[in-house]
């Protein structure tokens, strides 16, 4: 089963993809690494920041790995490069 | 204890493209029963990695920055229960050198808690709040004209995204 989510790109990741926001269709249950993989498939340049990136799903941080992510239509996913606030 | 009606503990967050005001942040946490207001101001430095900084430019995942800051406020209130009001203003967009990019203020009856809470707040903000800054630096080269000393050439400005050392995935 698939679902449609909004993906937001920030900072370096927005420069690499050339977009700040898009809608993508992904499986509704997958690992965080698989979710990342589907974004890289659409935007190969994103692989440049592998190792220095996490995701946010429904505004909660998710590291790239085996943890299962459940997604519903309209959920918000964000690509989060290393922070530099303050 | 500050128990005036309608004056419960305040948790204030503002993300703005406008110039920040220390007075505004200080007034936001003022409380008659608090003898201490501790304030941290983060400003744009004129140098980064040995280069001259022209500007910083900030962007934020705004709704998540708000929610992460409120988590920090919850931590602060658990660790320092006497803290009364907390206020963070963070600027977005271009911040010129010497201007404030972040102002944090905390009030408490006595100074120890406010001081420690502000320190904790900026350290944790840098580790966990989804805000990014791009540093614009000047790339300067020199060339020698015969025996007449050095002249400067300015290449195109460089930009790079800073990474806080506090961030676990930096």
PDB file of C-alpha atoms in Angstrom:
ATOM      1  CA  UNK A   1       0.000   0.000   0.000  1.00  0.00           C
ATOM      2  CA  UNK A   2       1.280   3.439  -0.886  1.00  0.00           C
ATOM      3  CA  UNK A   3       0.638   6.895   0.447  1.00  0.00           C
ATOM      4  CA  UNK A   4       1.225  10.459  -0.679  1.00  0.00           C
ATOM      5  CA  UNK A   5       3.381  12.633   1.575  1.00  0.00           C
ATOM      6  CA  UNK A   6       4.841  16.121   1.385  1.00  0.00           C
ATOM      7  CA  UNK A   7       8.623  16.249   1.461  1.00  0.00           C
ATOM      8  CA  UNK A   8      10.389  19.441   2.533  1.00  0.00           C
ATOM      9  CA  UNK A   9      14.032  20.137   1.731  1.00  0.00           C
ATOM     10  CA  UNK A  10      16.160  22.524   3.779  1.00  0.00           C
ATOM     11  CA  UNK A  11      19.566  24.158   3.523  1.00  0.00           C
ATOM     12  CA  UNK A  12      22.108  22.041   1.610  1.00  0.00           C
ATOM     13  CA  UNK A  13      19.494  19.441   0.671  1.00  0.00           C
ATOM     14  CA  UNK A  14      17.348  22.095  -1.035  1.00  0.00           C
ATOM     15  CA  UNK A  15      20.383  23.215  -3.028  1.00  0.00           C
ATOM     16  CA  UNK A  16      21.163  19.649  -4.063  1.00  0.00           C
ATOM     17  CA  UNK A  17      17.626  18.826  -5.191  1.00  0.00           C
ATOM     18  CA  UNK A  18      16.730  22.269  -6.520  1.00  0.00           C
ATOM     19  CA  UNK A  19      13.380  22.075  -4.760  1.00  0.00           C
ATOM     20  CA  UNK A  20      12.076  23.153  -1.356  1.00  0.00           C
ATOM     21  CA  UNK A  21       8.915  21.097  -1.320  1.00  0.00           C
ATOM     22  CA  UNK A  22       7.262  18.305  -3.306  1.00  0.00           C
ATOM     23  CA  UNK A  23       4.651  15.591  -3.048  1.00  0.00           C
ATOM     24  CA  UNK A  24       5.852  12.002  -3.363  1.00  0.00           C
ATOM     25  CA  UNK A  25       4.204   8.607  -3.316  1.00  0.00           C
ATOM     26  CA  UNK A  26       5.907   6.056  -1.090  1.00  0.00           C
ATOM     27  CA  UNK A  27       4.985   2.803   0.676  1.00  0.00           C
ATOM     28  CA  UNK A  28       2.951   3.535   3.803  1.00  0.00           C
ATOM     29  CA  UNK A  29       5.245   1.356   5.887  1.00  0.00           C
ATOM     30  CA  UNK A  30       8.987   1.282   5.310  1.00  0.00           C
ATOM     31  CA  UNK A  31      12.272   1.757   7.112  1.00  0.00           C
ATOM     32  CA  UNK A  32      13.690   5.249   7.457  1.00  0.00           C
ATOM     33  CA  UNK A  33      16.598   4.185   5.265  1.00  0.00           C
ATOM     34  CA  UNK A  34      14.205   3.009   2.564  1.00  0.00           C
ATOM     35  CA  UNK A  35      12.376   6.315   2.767  1.00  0.00           C
ATOM     36  CA  UNK A  36      15.684   8.125   2.275  1.00  0.00           C
ATOM     37  CA  UNK A  37      16.443   5.777  -0.617  1.00  0.00           C
ATOM     38  CA  UNK A  38      13.267   6.755  -2.428  1.00  0.00           C
ATOM     39  CA  UNK A  39      14.223  10.428  -2.142  1.00  0.00           C
ATOM     40  CA  UNK A  40      17.712   9.736  -3.477  1.00  0.00           C
ATOM     41  CA  UNK A  41      16.203   7.825  -6.356  1.00  0.00           C
ATOM     42  CA  UNK A  42      14.336  10.968  -7.389  1.00  0.00           C
ATOM     43  CA  UNK A  43      17.254  13.273  -6.557  1.00  0.00           C
ATOM     44  CA  UNK A  44      20.577  11.428  -6.927  1.00  0.00           C
ATOM     45  CA  UNK A  45      22.633  14.423  -5.761  1.00  0.00           C
ATOM     46  CA  UNK A  46      21.153  13.961  -2.277  1.00  0.00           C
ATOM     47  CA  UNK A  47      23.569  11.078  -1.773  1.00  0.00           C
ATOM     48  CA  UNK A  48      26.254  13.732  -1.191  1.00  0.00           C
ATOM     49  CA  UNK A  49      24.920  14.333   2.313  1.00  0.00           C
ATOM     50  CA  UNK A  50      24.483  10.704   3.368  1.00  0.00           C
ATOM     51  CA  UNK A  51      26.107  10.358   6.789  1.00  0.00           C
ATOM     52  CA  UNK A  52      25.257  13.960   7.616  1.00  0.00           C
ATOM     53  CA  UNK A  53      21.506  13.916   7.424  1.00  0.00           C
ATOM     54  CA  UNK A  54      18.449  12.802   9.352  1.00  0.00           C
ATOM     55  CA  UNK A  55      14.789  12.937   8.455  1.00  0.00           C
ATOM     56  CA  UNK A  56      11.850  14.442  10.293  1.00  0.00           C
ATOM     57  CA  UNK A  57       8.524  12.647  10.056  1.00  0.00           C
ATOM     58  CA  UNK A  58       5.514  14.548  11.383  1.00  0.00           C
ATOM     59  CA  UNK A  59       8.051  16.940  12.948  1.00  0.00           C
ATOM     60  CA  UNK A  60       9.919  14.281  14.925  1.00  0.00           C
ATOM     61  CA  UNK A  61      13.522  13.417  14.115  1.00  0.00           C
ATOM     62  CA  UNK A  62      14.174   9.970  12.637  1.00  0.00           C
ATOM     63  CA  UNK A  63      17.712   8.752  12.019  1.00  0.00           C
ATOM     64  CA  UNK A  64      18.411   6.763   8.870  1.00  0.00           C
ATOM     65  CA  UNK A  65      18.295   3.088   9.730  1.00  0.00           C
ATOM     66  CA  UNK A  66      16.081   0.092  10.310  1.00  0.00           C
ATOM     67  CA  UNK A  67      13.346   1.775  12.298  1.00  0.00           C
ATOM     68  CA  UNK A  68       9.946   1.359  10.743  1.00  0.00           C
ATOM     69  CA  UNK A  69       8.160   4.501   9.646  1.00  0.00           C
ATOM     70  CA  UNK A  70       4.377   4.494   9.186  1.00  0.00           C
ATOM     71  CA  UNK A  71       3.065   7.136   6.831  1.00  0.00           C
ATOM     72  CA  UNK A  72      -0.441   8.409   6.078  1.00  0.00           C
ATOM     73  CA  UNK A  73      -1.701  10.619   3.287  1.00  0.00           C
ATOM     74  CA  UNK A  74      -0.718  14.218   3.886  1.00  0.00           C
ATOM     75  CA  UNK A  75       2.083  13.459   6.346  1.00  0.00           C
ATOM     76  CA  UNK A  76       5.046  15.802   6.263  1.00  0.00           C
ATOM     77  CA  UNK A  77       8.587  14.487   5.857  1.00  0.00           C
ATOM     78  CA  UNK A  78      11.593  16.799   5.982  1.00  0.00           C
ATOM     79  CA  UNK A  79      15.218  16.307   5.013  1.00  0.00           C
ATOM     80  CA  UNK A  80      17.341  17.693   7.844  1.00  0.00           C
ATOM     81  CA  UNK A  81      21.034  18.493   7.167  1.00  0.00           C
ATOM     82  CA  UNK A  82      23.283  19.324  10.157  1.00  0.00           C
ATOM     83  CA  UNK A  83      21.763  22.110  12.233  1.00  0.00           C
ATOM     84  CA  UNK A  84      23.313  25.538  12.608  1.00  0.00           C
ATOM     85  CA  UNK A  85      20.837  27.652  14.555  1.00  0.00           C
ATOM     86  CA  UNK A  86      21.799  30.053  17.295  1.00  0.00           C
TER      87      UNK A  86
ATOM     88  CA  UNK B   1       5.998  32.734  44.110  1.00  0.00           C
ATOM     89  CA  UNK B   2       4.418  34.963  41.476  1.00  0.00           C
ATOM     90  CA  UNK B   3       0.699  34.210  41.783  1.00  0.00           C
ATOM     91  CA  UNK B   4      -0.914  37.260  40.230  1.00  0.00           C
ATOM     92  CA  UNK B   5      -4.101  36.440  38.354  1.00  0.00           C
ATOM     93  CA  UNK B   6      -3.571  36.044  34.614  1.00  0.00           C
ATOM     94  CA  UNK B   7       0.181  35.974  34.967  1.00  0.00           C
ATOM     95  CA  UNK B   8       1.063  32.294  34.681  1.00  0.00           C
ATOM     96  CA  UNK B   9       4.499  31.150  33.493  1.00  0.00           C
ATOM     97  CA  UNK B  10       5.153  32.318  29.944  1.00  0.00           C
ATOM     98  CA  UNK B  11       6.816  30.217  27.222  1.00  0.00           C
ATOM     99  CA  UNK B  12       7.486  32.604  24.342  1.00  0.00           C
ATOM    100  CA  UNK B  13       8.969  31.911  20.923  1.00  0.00           C
ATOM    101  CA  UNK B  14       9.347  34.291  17.987  1.00  0.00           C
ATOM    102  CA  UNK B  15      10.940  33.572  14.607  1.00  0.00           C
ATOM    103  CA  UNK B  16      11.171  36.793  12.637  1.00  0.00           C
ATOM    104  CA  UNK B  17      12.845  38.439   9.665  1.00  0.00           C
ATOM    105  CA  UNK B  18      12.918  41.735  11.587  1.00  0.00           C
ATOM    106  CA  UNK B  19      15.856  43.070  13.594  1.00  0.00           C
ATOM    107  CA  UNK B  20      15.739  41.680  17.141  1.00  0.00           C
ATOM    108  CA  UNK B  21      15.232  43.826  20.213  1.00  0.00           C
ATOM    109  CA  UNK B  22      16.886  42.916  23.507  1.00  0.00           C
ATOM    110  CA  UNK B  23      14.533  45.243  25.329  1.00  0.00           C
ATOM    111  CA  UNK B  24      11.500  43.456  23.918  1.00  0.00           C
ATOM    112  CA  UNK B  25      12.815  40.038  24.977  1.00  0.00           C
ATOM    113  CA  UNK B  26      13.772  41.296  28.437  1.00  0.00           C
ATOM    114  CA  UNK B  27      10.374  42.902  28.996  1.00  0.00           C
ATOM    115  CA  UNK B  28       8.674  39.677  27.905  1.00  0.00           C
ATOM    116  CA  UNK B  29      10.137  37.774  30.857  1.00  0.00           C
ATOM    117  CA  UNK B  30      10.011  40.495  33.498  1.00  0.00           C
ATOM    118  CA  UNK B  31       8.104  39.425  36.604  1.00  0.00           C
ATOM    119  CA  UNK B  32       7.655  41.297  39.894  1.00  0.00           C
ATOM    120  CA  UNK B  33       8.623  38.281  42.003  1.00  0.00           C
ATOM    121  CA  UNK B  34      11.753  37.550  39.955  1.00  0.00           C
ATOM    122  CA  UNK B  35      15.018  39.082  41.039  1.00  0.00           C
ATOM    123  CA  UNK B  36      16.930  37.799  38.042  1.00  0.00           C
ATOM    124  CA  UNK B  37      16.653  37.988  34.282  1.00  0.00           C
ATOM    125  CA  UNK B  38      19.437  36.227  32.444  1.00  0.00           C
ATOM    126  CA  UNK B  39      19.893  37.108  28.771  1.00  0.00           C
ATOM    127  CA  UNK B  40      22.051  35.561  26.046  1.00  0.00           C
ATOM    128  CA  UNK B  41      22.545  37.342  22.735  1.00  0.00           C
ATOM    129  CA  UNK B  42      24.128  35.514  19.793  1.00  0.00           C
ATOM    130  CA  UNK B  43      25.570  37.908  17.217  1.00  0.00           C
ATOM    131  CA  UNK B  44      27.111  37.587  13.772  1.00  0.00           C
ATOM    132  CA  UNK B  45      30.905  37.495  13.964  1.00  0.00           C
ATOM    133  CA  UNK B  46      33.049  39.105  11.263  1.00  0.00           C
ATOM    134  CA  UNK B  47      35.238  36.027  10.744  1.00  0.00           C
ATOM    135  CA  UNK B  48      34.724  32.339  10.040  1.00  0.00           C
ATOM    136  CA  UNK B  49      37.459  29.785   9.330  1.00  0.00           C
ATOM    137  CA  UNK B  50      39.967  32.585   8.827  1.00  0.00           C
ATOM    138  CA  UNK B  51      37.840  34.386   6.256  1.00  0.00           C
ATOM    139  CA  UNK B  52      36.007  37.695   6.466  1.00  0.00           C
ATOM    140  CA  UNK B  53      32.282  37.186   6.986  1.00  0.00           C
ATOM    141  CA  UNK B  54      30.057  39.345   4.840  1.00  0.00           C
ATOM    142  CA  UNK B  55      26.699  38.085   6.123  1.00  0.00           C
ATOM    143  CA  UNK B  56      24.848  35.186   7.706  1.00  0.00           C
ATOM    144  CA  UNK B  57      21.582  33.994   6.253  1.00  0.00           C
ATOM    145  CA  UNK B  58      19.219  31.859   8.318  1.00  0.00           C
ATOM    146  CA  UNK B  59      16.384  29.551   7.334  1.00  0.00           C
ATOM    147  CA  UNK B  60      14.152  27.424   9.539  1.00  0.00           C
ATOM    148  CA  UNK B  61      11.677  24.566   9.480  1.00  0.00           C
ATOM    149  CA  UNK B  62       9.445  26.916  11.372  1.00  0.00           C
ATOM    150  CA  UNK B  63       6.709  24.751  12.882  1.00  0.00           C
ATOM    151  CA  UNK B  64       9.249  22.153  14.016  1.00  0.00           C
ATOM    152  CA  UNK B  65      11.601  24.859  15.353  1.00  0.00           C
ATOM    153  CA  UNK B  66       8.695  26.029  17.507  1.00  0.00           C
ATOM    154  CA  UNK B  67       7.927  22.532  18.786  1.00  0.00           C
ATOM    155  CA  UNK B  68      11.579  21.698  19.484  1.00  0.00           C
ATOM    156  CA  UNK B  69      11.999  24.954  21.408  1.00  0.00           C
ATOM    157  CA  UNK B  70       8.941  24.119  23.489  1.00  0.00           C
ATOM    158  CA  UNK B  71      10.492  20.724  24.305  1.00  0.00           C
ATOM    159  CA  UNK B  72      13.575  22.599  25.529  1.00  0.00           C
ATOM    160  CA  UNK B  73      11.335  24.806  27.664  1.00  0.00           C
ATOM    161  CA  UNK B  74       9.804  21.662  29.199  1.00  0.00           C
ATOM    162  CA  UNK B  75      13.285  20.379  30.030  1.00  0.00           C
ATOM    163  CA  UNK B  76      14.181  23.725  31.580  1.00  0.00           C
ATOM    164  CA  UNK B  77      11.094  23.747  33.780  1.00  0.00           C
ATOM    165  CA  UNK B  78      11.764  20.225  35.004  1.00  0.00           C
ATOM    166  CA  UNK B  79      15.417  20.908  35.810  1.00  0.00           C
ATOM    167  CA  UNK B  80      14.999  24.415  37.197  1.00  0.00           C
ATOM    168  CA  UNK B  81      11.471  24.560  38.641  1.00  0.00           C
ATOM    169  CA  UNK B  82      11.832  28.116  39.929  1.00  0.00           C
ATOM    170  CA  UNK B  83      12.188  29.465  36.372  1.00  0.00           C
ATOM    171  CA  UNK B  84       9.314  31.805  35.712  1.00  0.00           C
ATOM    172  CA  UNK B  85       9.235  33.034  32.092  1.00  0.00           C
ATOM    173  CA  UNK B  86      11.245  31.919  29.066  1.00  0.00           C
ATOM    174  CA  UNK B  87      11.555  33.806  25.779  1.00  0.00           C
ATOM    175  CA  UNK B  88      13.566  33.021  22.629  1.00  0.00           C
ATOM    176  CA  UNK B  89      13.604  35.272  19.587  1.00  0.00           C
ATOM    177  CA  UNK B  90      15.516  33.949  16.542  1.00  0.00           C
ATOM    178  CA  UNK B  91      16.058  35.997  13.428  1.00  0.00           C
ATOM    179  CA  UNK B  92      15.665  34.528   9.954  1.00  0.00           C
ATOM    180  CA  UNK B  93      16.985  35.794   6.649  1.00  0.00           C
ATOM    181  CA  UNK B  94      20.094  37.952   6.407  1.00  0.00           C
ATOM    182  CA  UNK B  95      21.774  39.027   9.653  1.00  0.00           C
ATOM    183  CA  UNK B  96      24.564  41.583   9.174  1.00  0.00           C
ATOM    184  CA  UNK B  97      27.784  41.456  11.202  1.00  0.00           C
ATOM    185  CA  UNK B  98      27.366  42.519  14.868  1.00  0.00           C
ATOM    186  CA  UNK B  99      23.580  42.200  14.772  1.00  0.00           C
ATOM    187  CA  UNK B 100      21.779  39.655  16.928  1.00  0.00           C
ATOM    188  CA  UNK B 101      20.657  36.377  15.402  1.00  0.00           C
ATOM    189  CA  UNK B 102      19.238  34.954  18.631  1.00  0.00           C
ATOM    190  CA  UNK B 103      18.201  36.371  21.991  1.00  0.00           C
ATOM    191  CA  UNK B 104      17.276  34.135  24.928  1.00  0.00           C
ATOM    192  CA  UNK B 105      15.884  35.454  28.213  1.00  0.00           C
ATOM    193  CA  UNK B 106      14.873  33.592  31.361  1.00  0.00           C
ATOM    194  CA  UNK B 107      13.552  34.995  34.627  1.00  0.00           C
ATOM    195  CA  UNK B 108      13.661  33.379  38.056  1.00  0.00           C
ATOM    196  CA  UNK B 109      13.480  34.564  41.662  1.00  0.00           C
ATOM    197  CA  UNK B 110      17.224  34.119  42.184  1.00  0.00           C
ATOM    198  CA  UNK B 111      19.992  34.278  39.617  1.00  0.00           C
ATOM    199  CA  UNK B 112      21.409  30.740  39.682  1.00  0.00           C
ATOM    200  CA  UNK B 113      18.480  29.073  37.891  1.00  0.00           C
ATOM    201  CA  UNK B 114      18.093  31.781  35.258  1.00  0.00           C
ATOM    202  CA  UNK B 115      21.811  31.687  34.449  1.00  0.00           C
ATOM    203  CA  UNK B 116      21.921  27.911  34.142  1.00  0.00           C
ATOM    204  CA  UNK B 117      18.673  27.743  32.173  1.00  0.00           C
ATOM    205  CA  UNK B 118      19.885  30.238  29.574  1.00  0.00           C
ATOM    206  CA  UNK B 119      23.141  28.313  29.165  1.00  0.00           C
ATOM    207  CA  UNK B 120      21.250  25.057  28.726  1.00  0.00           C
ATOM    208  CA  UNK B 121      18.826  26.709  26.303  1.00  0.00           C
ATOM    209  CA  UNK B 122      21.437  27.966  23.820  1.00  0.00           C
ATOM    210  CA  UNK B 123      23.453  24.742  23.979  1.00  0.00           C
ATOM    211  CA  UNK B 124      20.374  22.599  23.324  1.00  0.00           C
ATOM    212  CA  UNK B 125      18.993  24.958  20.675  1.00  0.00           C
ATOM    213  CA  UNK B 126      22.205  24.460  18.719  1.00  0.00           C
ATOM    214  CA  UNK B 127      21.857  20.697  18.991  1.00  0.00           C
ATOM    215  CA  UNK B 128      18.180  20.213  18.259  1.00  0.00           C
ATOM    216  CA  UNK B 129      16.273  23.150  16.733  1.00  0.00           C
ATOM    217  CA  UNK B 130      15.877  22.914  12.917  1.00  0.00           C
ATOM    218  CA  UNK B 131      17.427  26.212  11.906  1.00  0.00           C
ATOM    219  CA  UNK B 132      20.330  26.562   9.473  1.00  0.00           C
ATOM    220  CA  UNK B 133      22.734  29.332   8.632  1.00  0.00           C
ATOM    221  CA  UNK B 134      24.644  29.972   5.472  1.00  0.00           C
ATOM    222  CA  UNK B 135      27.876  31.907   5.943  1.00  0.00           C
ATOM    223  CA  UNK B 136      28.847  34.309   3.183  1.00  0.00           C
ATOM    224  CA  UNK B 137      32.591  34.978   3.222  1.00  0.00           C
ATOM    225  CA  UNK B 138      34.882  37.049   1.098  1.00  0.00           C
ATOM    226  CA  UNK B 139      37.518  35.256  -0.907  1.00  0.00           C
ATOM    227  CA  UNK B 140      40.456  37.596  -1.211  1.00  0.00           C
ATOM    228  CA  UNK B 141      43.655  37.022  -3.168  1.00  0.00           C
ATOM    229  CA  UNK B 142      46.750  39.123  -3.505  1.00  0.00           C
ATOM    230  CA  UNK B 143      49.083  39.665  -6.423  1.00  0.00           C
ATOM    231  CA  UNK B 144      52.382  41.475  -6.553  1.00  0.00           C
ATOM    232  CA  UNK B 145      52.897  44.293  -9.079  1.00  0.00           C
ATOM    233  CA  UNK B 146      56.609  44.360  -9.812  1.00  0.00           C
ATOM    234  CA  UNK B 147      58.245  45.930  -6.763  1.00  0.00           C
ATOM    235  CA  UNK B 148      55.251  47.994  -5.783  1.00  0.00           C
ATOM    236  CA  UNK B 149      53.755  45.848  -3.063  1.00  0.00           C
ATOM    237  CA  UNK B 150      50.594  43.821  -2.921  1.00  0.00           C
ATOM    238  CA  UNK B 151      47.236  44.524  -4.503  1.00  0.00           C
ATOM    239  CA  UNK B 152      44.031  42.802  -3.577  1.00  0.00           C
ATOM    240  CA  UNK B 153      41.708  40.908  -5.849  1.00  0.00           C
ATOM    241  CA  UNK B 154      38.276  39.910  -4.666  1.00  0.00           C
ATOM    242  CA  UNK B 155      36.992  36.696  -6.162  1.00  0.00           C
ATOM    243  CA  UNK B 156      33.339  35.832  -6.090  1.00  0.00           C
ATOM    244  CA  UNK B 157      32.049  35.499  -2.558  1.00  0.00           C
ATOM    245  CA  UNK B 158      31.769  32.027  -1.137  1.00  0.00           C
ATOM    246  CA  UNK B 159      28.904  30.573   0.776  1.00  0.00           C
ATOM    247  CA  UNK B 160      28.793  27.521   2.933  1.00  0.00           C
ATOM    248  CA  UNK B 161      26.327  25.966   5.323  1.00  0.00           C
ATOM    249  CA  UNK B 162      27.645  25.950   8.875  1.00  0.00           C
ATOM    250  CA  UNK B 163      27.317  22.810  11.000  1.00  0.00           C
ATOM    251  CA  UNK B 164      26.970  23.119  14.783  1.00  0.00           C
ATOM    252  CA  UNK B 165      29.353  20.788  16.606  1.00  0.00           C
ATOM    253  CA  UNK B 166      26.492  20.177  19.050  1.00  0.00           C
ATOM    254  CA  UNK B 167      24.435  18.542  16.278  1.00  0.00           C
ATOM    255  CA  UNK B 168      24.682  14.761  16.460  1.00  0.00           C
ATOM    256  CA  UNK B 169      24.602  14.226  12.697  1.00  0.00           C
ATOM    257  CA  UNK B 170      27.113  16.933  11.775  1.00  0.00           C
TER     258      UNK B 170
END
